[in-house]
Amino acid sequence: KAGVTQTPRYLIKTRGQQVTLSCSPISGHRSVSWYQQTPGQGLQFLFEYFSETQRNKGNFPGRFSGRQFSNSRSEMNVSTLELGDSALYLCASSRAGSYEQYFGPGTRLTVT
Amino acid sequence: GDSVTQMEGPVTLSEEAFLTINCTYTATGYPSLFWYVQYPGEGLQLLLKATKADDKGSNKGFEATYRKETTSFHLEKGSVQVSDSAVYFCALKEDSGGSNYKLTFGKGTLLTVNP
């Protein structure tokens, strides 16, 4: 069974631009969560989607948004990029009712 | 809110040494506890889990026991290998009846095992 895939793997953007990251969960998984990983703050929860609805949201500004499609694929968008948004963005998927999350390899975003 | 505190690294050991990485947590109710491992350039992999008090999670020679009385979930391995070199994260999922998939992570501990 294919794992969680994220595209692109690497991205370089300029301050003020916006970016969209994509995540395809494991087949049959309906929950998709997003995390930001930085050396200073570690792993921080962004949001979680289930059946196209946002169920949980972390403490990030409104510049960070996401959505989920009917096939469970998810996208996250960051508008008006700041240097501090440089990070590894990880997506994780879960089966409904399971305690386990499966992570993708991440998208490395660099903002210059 | 919920939080996880794990020992600061880096930790450097020789092959076949005993490993302990301490993890304590603060949470209401009965959270589920996890250890994840991240190899260089990769995402996180679930190493082991425990969902209730006194449960012992184990995988690939690693073990951790859910201790509610001390709010701890320390990771141990009796004999580490060079291939165990990675960053280890302790994490919890709050007790919310299965409808909340938010994980709260510790800062991570870098383990380096030398031959």
mmCIF file of C-alpha atoms in Angstrom, chain A residues 4 6 8 10 15 17 23 25 29-30 38 47 51 58 61-62 64-65 68-69 72 75 77 86 103-104:
data_model
loop_
_atom_site.group_PDB
_atom_site.id
_atom_site.type_symbol
_atom_site.label_atom_id
_atom_site.label_comp_id
_atom_site.label_asym_id
_atom_site.label_seq_id
_atom_site.Cartn_x
_atom_site.Cartn_y
_atom_site.Cartn_z
ATOM 1 C CA VAL A 4 1.506 9.365 2.368
ATOM 2 C CA GLN A 6 3.594 15.162 -0.430
ATOM 3 C CA PRO A 8 6.516 19.277 -3.960
ATOM 4 C CA TYR A 10 11.281 21.273 -1.938
ATOM 5 C CA ARG A 15 8.657 37.029 1.057
ATOM 6 C CA GLN A 17 4.345 35.383 -2.118
ATOM 7 C CA CYS A 23 -0.803 15.868 0.470
ATOM 8 C CA PRO A 25 -3.140 10.269 2.247
ATOM 9 C CA HIS A 29 -7.565 7.199 5.350
ATOM 10 C CA ARG A 30 -10.039 10.037 5.769
ATOM 11 C CA THR A 38 11.261 24.159 12.709
ATOM 12 C CA PHE A 47 -4.920 21.767 11.426
ATOM 13 C CA SER A 51 -14.372 14.286 5.356
ATOM 14 C CA GLY A 58 -3.652 24.987 15.989
ATOM 15 C CA PRO A 61 -2.341 33.061 11.992
ATOM 16 C CA GLY A 62 -5.057 33.182 9.364
ATOM 17 C CA PHE A 64 -2.291 29.497 7.055
ATOM 18 C CA SER A 65 -5.285 27.733 5.596
ATOM 19 C CA GLN A 68 -9.645 18.679 1.880
ATOM 20 C CA PHE A 69 -11.204 17.228 -1.219
ATOM 21 C CA SER A 72 -9.336 12.896 1.002
ATOM 22 C CA GLU A 75 -3.853 21.126 0.386
ATOM 23 C CA ASN A 77 -1.932 27.370 1.634
ATOM 24 C CA SER A 86 10.644 28.561 6.402
ATOM 25 C CA PHE A 103 3.506 10.786 8.125
ATOM 26 C CA GLY A 104 4.676 11.787 4.691
#
